[in-house]
Amino acid sequence: MAKQKVRPLGRLGYWTGLLVGTLALFSAPAAMAACRVSDFTDIPLTSLSEIQRLAYVSQMTRTEYDSLKQSAPGSKDYYPLIAKSASAVEAKKNAQSKLESLHIDNSADYAKFWALDYLTDEKLREYVTCSSKRRPGLVFGGRLDKPGIFNLSFAHITPVGVEKIRLQVVASRNITNISQFEKFLKGLGEQDNFTAQTFSLHLSNRNERAVVVMRAGWETPNFVYIPAYPAPAVP
């Protein structure tokens, strides 16, 4: 795989970018809290698999916890793990502990997808867009479209620095059409920001996990850990 040059920031560009990023963080309105998955779906917790529920809880917001805590036994959003937790922090910790008990490497990274993979591609792009508006850097989500095909949605809306950036693939594993993905990213060119996009990644072995390492301009590479499907059962 040929390496692409990443244009470094000059000293002026670096400090200007740092100032812009700092001002953006401190000038953001107080209401810019984390995006809630529940705002992008009507699917109740009872309809999700246990691993999806655990992943969801491990990353839920405080307002989502407060809402679910009020659910009565037998209701569509009642979940014992939440009901028995004294706080959102405790619920998240318990969910993370259960995920870790599966002894799966990178389970916290896979949970980022398990918590979202029941959304449609359209709703995933909306969620990714919402999240990308709240923080700089590359934001992604994804879902299994069919056996062996994983739809990856990503966006980079909040710019950092003063130069246009390019999205690129640094490395990959268990992806057969990675060259097409590289070509797709190259076609996007250099931009100030990237609106939500979806690309279908084809897995070499549909029963194994996959990895794509992506980089946005000069930023730290993002490791996209794609879980194997069907997801493991939780005892």
Tab-separated table of C-alpha atoms in Angstrom:
chain	number	residue	atom	x	y	z
A	1	MET	CA	0.000	0.000	0.000
A	2	ALA	CA	1.526	3.298	-1.058
A	3	LYS	CA	1.904	5.841	1.689
A	4	GLN	CA	0.281	9.205	1.184
A	5	LYS	CA	2.045	12.335	2.333
A	6	VAL	CA	0.402	14.243	5.118
A	7	ARG	CA	1.226	17.933	4.930
A	8	PRO	CA	2.531	19.086	8.324
A	9	LEU	CA	1.328	22.275	9.930
A	10	GLY	CA	3.838	25.083	10.120
A	11	ARG	CA	4.478	26.751	13.472
A	12	LEU	CA	1.981	29.510	12.734
A	13	GLY	CA	-0.600	27.021	11.496
A	14	TYR	CA	-0.097	24.848	14.555
A	15	TRP	CA	-0.662	27.631	17.080
A	16	THR	CA	-3.507	29.105	15.074
A	17	GLY	CA	-5.164	25.689	14.901
A	18	LEU	CA	-4.669	25.164	18.611
A	19	LEU	CA	-6.199	28.576	19.350
A	20	VAL	CA	-9.159	27.914	17.060
A	21	GLY	CA	-9.783	24.524	18.663
A	22	THR	CA	-9.524	25.946	22.180
A	23	LEU	CA	-11.883	28.821	21.407
A	24	ALA	CA	-14.365	26.392	19.860
A	25	LEU	CA	-14.361	24.244	22.984
A	26	PHE	CA	-14.865	27.128	25.412
A	27	SER	CA	-17.369	29.018	23.256
A	28	ALA	CA	-19.623	26.003	22.644
A	29	PRO	CA	-23.059	26.390	24.217
A	30	ALA	CA	-23.721	24.538	27.429
A	31	ALA	CA	-26.445	22.524	25.724
A	32	MET	CA	-23.908	20.739	23.498
A	33	ALA	CA	-24.078	17.484	25.424
A	34	ALA	CA	-23.384	14.034	23.997
A	35	CYS	CA	-25.857	12.827	21.373
A	36	ARG	CA	-28.440	10.309	22.576
A	37	VAL	CA	-28.914	7.113	20.574
A	38	SER	CA	-32.528	7.025	21.774
A	39	ASP	CA	-33.227	10.180	19.743
A	40	PHE	CA	-32.569	8.264	16.517
A	41	THR	CA	-34.658	5.135	17.022
A	42	ASP	CA	-38.027	3.953	18.315
A	43	ILE	CA	-36.758	0.438	18.995
A	44	PRO	CA	-37.282	-0.386	22.704
A	45	LEU	CA	-34.584	-1.946	24.876
A	46	THR	CA	-36.602	-5.149	25.189
A	47	SER	CA	-36.234	-5.719	21.426
A	48	LEU	CA	-32.435	-5.620	21.527
A	49	SER	CA	-30.066	-8.495	22.217
A	50	GLU	CA	-28.375	-8.568	25.612
A	51	ILE	CA	-25.018	-7.521	24.180
A	52	GLN	CA	-26.656	-4.557	22.425
A	53	ARG	CA	-28.316	-3.527	25.685
A	54	LEU	CA	-25.036	-3.763	27.592
A	55	ALA	CA	-23.225	-1.763	24.919
A	56	TYR	CA	-25.965	0.845	24.918
A	57	VAL	CA	-25.911	1.234	28.701
A	58	SER	CA	-22.102	1.396	28.799
A	59	GLN	CA	-22.264	4.518	26.623
A	60	MET	CA	-25.623	6.076	27.472
A	61	THR	CA	-26.003	9.681	28.585
A	62	ARG	CA	-27.220	10.816	31.990
A	63	THR	CA	-30.577	11.908	30.532
A	64	GLU	CA	-31.063	8.485	28.948
A	65	TYR	CA	-30.375	6.842	32.293
A	66	ASP	CA	-32.819	9.143	34.086
A	67	SER	CA	-35.527	8.325	31.553
A	68	LEU	CA	-34.972	4.548	31.619
A	69	LYS	CA	-34.707	4.483	35.426
A	70	GLN	CA	-38.378	5.455	35.575
A	71	SER	CA	-39.491	2.478	33.441
A	72	ALA	CA	-41.779	0.115	35.288
A	73	PRO	CA	-41.241	-3.684	35.296
A	74	GLY	CA	-42.802	-5.201	32.199
A	75	SER	CA	-42.602	-1.981	30.152
A	76	LYS	CA	-40.815	-1.878	26.786
A	77	ASP	CA	-37.781	-0.038	28.173
A	78	TYR	CA	-37.444	-1.744	31.551
A	79	TYR	CA	-33.961	-3.186	32.104
A	80	PRO	CA	-33.031	-4.776	35.459
A	81	LEU	CA	-29.408	-3.628	35.205
A	82	ILE	CA	-30.579	-0.008	35.143
A	83	ALA	CA	-33.356	-0.495	37.688
A	84	LYS	CA	-30.935	-1.992	40.231
A	85	SER	CA	-28.265	0.682	39.729
A	86	ALA	CA	-28.171	3.650	42.086
A	87	SER	CA	-26.720	6.009	39.468
A	88	ALA	CA	-25.797	6.336	35.800
A	89	VAL	CA	-22.142	5.839	36.720
A	90	GLU	CA	-22.942	2.568	38.496
A	91	ALA	CA	-25.097	1.317	35.606
A	92	LYS	CA	-22.364	2.078	33.070
A	93	LYS	CA	-19.733	0.415	35.239
A	94	ASN	CA	-21.855	-2.731	35.658
A	95	ALA	CA	-22.503	-2.919	31.912
A	96	GLN	CA	-18.810	-2.520	31.128
A	97	SER	CA	-17.910	-5.226	33.638
A	98	LYS	CA	-20.331	-7.656	31.982
A	99	LEU	CA	-18.850	-6.913	28.567
A	100	GLU	CA	-15.337	-7.440	29.904
A	101	SER	CA	-16.407	-10.771	31.414
A	102	LEU	CA	-16.763	-12.098	27.856
A	103	HIS	CA	-12.953	-11.922	27.586
A	104	ILE	CA	-13.037	-10.434	24.108
A	105	ASP	CA	-10.075	-8.244	23.188
A	106	ASN	CA	-11.147	-4.674	22.371
A	107	SER	CA	-14.681	-5.317	23.684
A	108	ALA	CA	-15.066	-1.611	24.561
A	109	ASP	CA	-14.324	-0.705	20.937
A	110	TYR	CA	-16.754	-3.291	19.580
A	111	ALA	CA	-19.385	-1.952	21.981
A	112	LYS	CA	-19.352	1.318	20.024
A	113	PHE	CA	-20.956	-0.626	17.171
A	114	TRP	CA	-23.149	-2.974	19.235
A	115	ALA	CA	-24.723	0.112	20.809
A	116	LEU	CA	-25.714	1.437	17.364
A	117	ASP	CA	-25.907	-1.408	14.856
A	118	TYR	CA	-29.706	-1.707	15.017
A	119	LEU	CA	-30.111	1.789	13.517
A	120	THR	CA	-30.749	2.200	9.805
A	121	ASP	CA	-27.973	3.654	7.622
A	122	GLU	CA	-29.898	6.924	7.444
A	123	LYS	CA	-30.254	7.178	11.217
A	124	LEU	CA	-26.622	6.179	11.696
A	125	ARG	CA	-25.539	9.069	9.482
A	126	GLU	CA	-27.769	11.398	11.489
A	127	TYR	CA	-26.250	10.160	14.748
A	128	VAL	CA	-22.705	10.441	13.385
A	129	THR	CA	-23.486	13.969	12.151
A	130	CYS	CA	-24.844	14.935	15.564
A	131	SER	CA	-21.763	13.564	17.320
A	132	SER	CA	-19.336	15.159	14.858
A	133	LYS	CA	-20.894	18.590	15.423
A	134	ARG	CA	-20.080	18.297	19.115
A	135	ARG	CA	-16.401	17.423	18.942
A	136	PRO	CA	-13.483	17.580	16.507
A	137	GLY	CA	-11.965	14.521	14.888
A	138	LEU	CA	-13.271	11.572	12.910
A	139	VAL	CA	-16.545	10.100	14.202
A	140	PHE	CA	-17.937	6.775	13.008
A	141	GLY	CA	-20.694	4.209	13.494
A	142	GLY	CA	-21.719	1.081	11.602
A	143	ARG	CA	-24.049	-1.838	11.130
A	144	LEU	CA	-24.091	-5.276	9.551
A	145	ASP	CA	-25.973	-4.954	6.271
A	146	LYS	CA	-25.858	-8.658	5.405
A	147	PRO	CA	-23.478	-11.533	6.216
A	148	GLY	CA	-19.957	-10.424	5.323
A	149	ILE	CA	-20.910	-6.820	4.498
A	150	PHE	CA	-20.510	-4.072	7.098
A	151	ASN	CA	-21.734	-0.539	6.396
A	152	LEU	CA	-19.368	2.003	7.930
A	153	SER	CA	-20.700	5.546	8.414
A	154	PHE	CA	-18.292	8.359	9.248
A	155	ALA	CA	-18.039	12.150	9.375
A	156	HIS	CA	-15.558	14.890	10.226
A	157	ILE	CA	-17.660	18.041	10.469
A	158	THR	CA	-15.964	20.087	13.181
A	159	PRO	CA	-12.683	21.350	11.666
A	160	VAL	CA	-9.473	21.824	13.615
A	161	GLY	CA	-6.636	24.039	12.391
A	162	VAL	CA	-6.421	26.158	9.273
A	163	GLU	CA	-5.662	23.667	6.508
A	164	LYS	CA	-7.934	21.404	4.505
A	165	ILE	CA	-7.519	17.728	5.324
A	166	ARG	CA	-7.746	14.410	3.499
A	167	LEU	CA	-9.171	11.143	4.815
A	168	GLN	CA	-7.049	8.073	4.195
A	169	VAL	CA	-6.642	4.415	5.113
A	170	VAL	CA	-3.494	3.629	7.069
A	171	ALA	CA	-3.992	-0.120	7.438
A	172	SER	CA	-6.684	-2.811	7.394
A	173	ARG	CA	-7.352	-6.464	8.138
A	174	ASN	CA	-10.021	-8.866	6.870
A	175	ILE	CA	-11.372	-6.398	4.276
A	176	THR	CA	-11.456	-7.518	0.628
A	177	ASN	CA	-12.464	-4.218	-1.002
A	178	ILE	CA	-10.092	-1.920	0.885
A	179	SER	CA	-8.648	-0.601	-2.398
A	180	GLN	CA	-12.138	0.562	-3.415
A	181	PHE	CA	-12.517	2.265	-0.033
A	182	GLU	CA	-9.179	4.032	-0.520
A	183	LYS	CA	-10.320	5.151	-3.968
A	184	PHE	CA	-13.603	6.407	-2.474
A	185	LEU	CA	-11.764	8.467	0.154
A	186	LYS	CA	-9.365	9.809	-2.454
A	187	GLY	CA	-12.361	10.940	-4.503
A	188	LEU	CA	-13.556	13.040	-1.575
A	189	GLY	CA	-10.359	15.073	-1.906
A	190	GLU	CA	-9.135	17.666	0.575
A	191	GLN	CA	-11.883	19.507	2.423
A	192	ASP	CA	-12.477	21.703	5.456
A	193	ASN	CA	-14.903	19.082	6.741
A	194	PHE	CA	-16.607	15.888	5.627
A	195	THR	CA	-20.352	15.344	5.945
A	196	ALA	CA	-21.630	11.883	6.898
A	197	GLN	CA	-20.783	9.166	4.381
A	198	THR	CA	-21.513	5.431	4.267
A	199	PHE	CA	-19.316	2.822	2.610
A	200	SER	CA	-19.930	-0.936	2.491
A	201	LEU	CA	-16.888	-2.915	3.609
A	202	HIS	CA	-16.684	-6.539	2.445
A	203	LEU	CA	-15.145	-8.941	4.944
A	204	SER	CA	-12.759	-11.637	3.728
A	205	ASN	CA	-14.031	-13.967	6.439
A	206	ARG	CA	-17.529	-13.068	7.577
A	207	ASN	CA	-17.074	-14.921	10.861
A	208	GLU	CA	-13.988	-12.996	11.948
A	209	ARG	CA	-13.477	-9.499	13.309
A	210	ALA	CA	-12.013	-6.797	11.091
A	211	VAL	CA	-9.978	-3.630	11.543
A	212	VAL	CA	-9.625	-0.447	9.518
A	213	VAL	CA	-7.187	2.250	10.606
A	214	MET	CA	-8.249	5.650	9.268
A	215	ARG	CA	-6.560	9.003	9.492
A	216	ALA	CA	-7.953	12.507	9.028
A	217	GLY	CA	-5.190	14.846	7.905
A	218	TRP	CA	-2.522	15.247	10.606
A	219	GLU	CA	-4.692	13.838	13.386
A	220	THR	CA	-4.005	10.681	15.379
A	221	PRO	CA	-5.196	7.590	13.442
A	222	ASN	CA	-8.534	6.036	14.439
A	223	PHE	CA	-8.707	2.272	14.921
A	224	VAL	CA	-12.102	1.067	13.710
A	225	TYR	CA	-12.630	-2.342	15.324
A	226	ILE	CA	-15.463	-4.143	13.524
A	227	PRO	CA	-16.982	-6.994	15.571
A	228	ALA	CA	-17.724	-10.451	14.250
A	229	TYR	CA	-21.351	-11.365	13.659
A	230	PRO	CA	-23.439	-12.918	14.983
A	231	ALA	CA	-22.483	-11.139	18.191
A	232	PRO	CA	-21.530	-13.403	21.114
A	233	ALA	CA	-24.220	-14.487	23.532
A	234	VAL	CA	-24.086	-13.111	27.060
A	235	PRO	CA	-24.503	-15.781	29.770
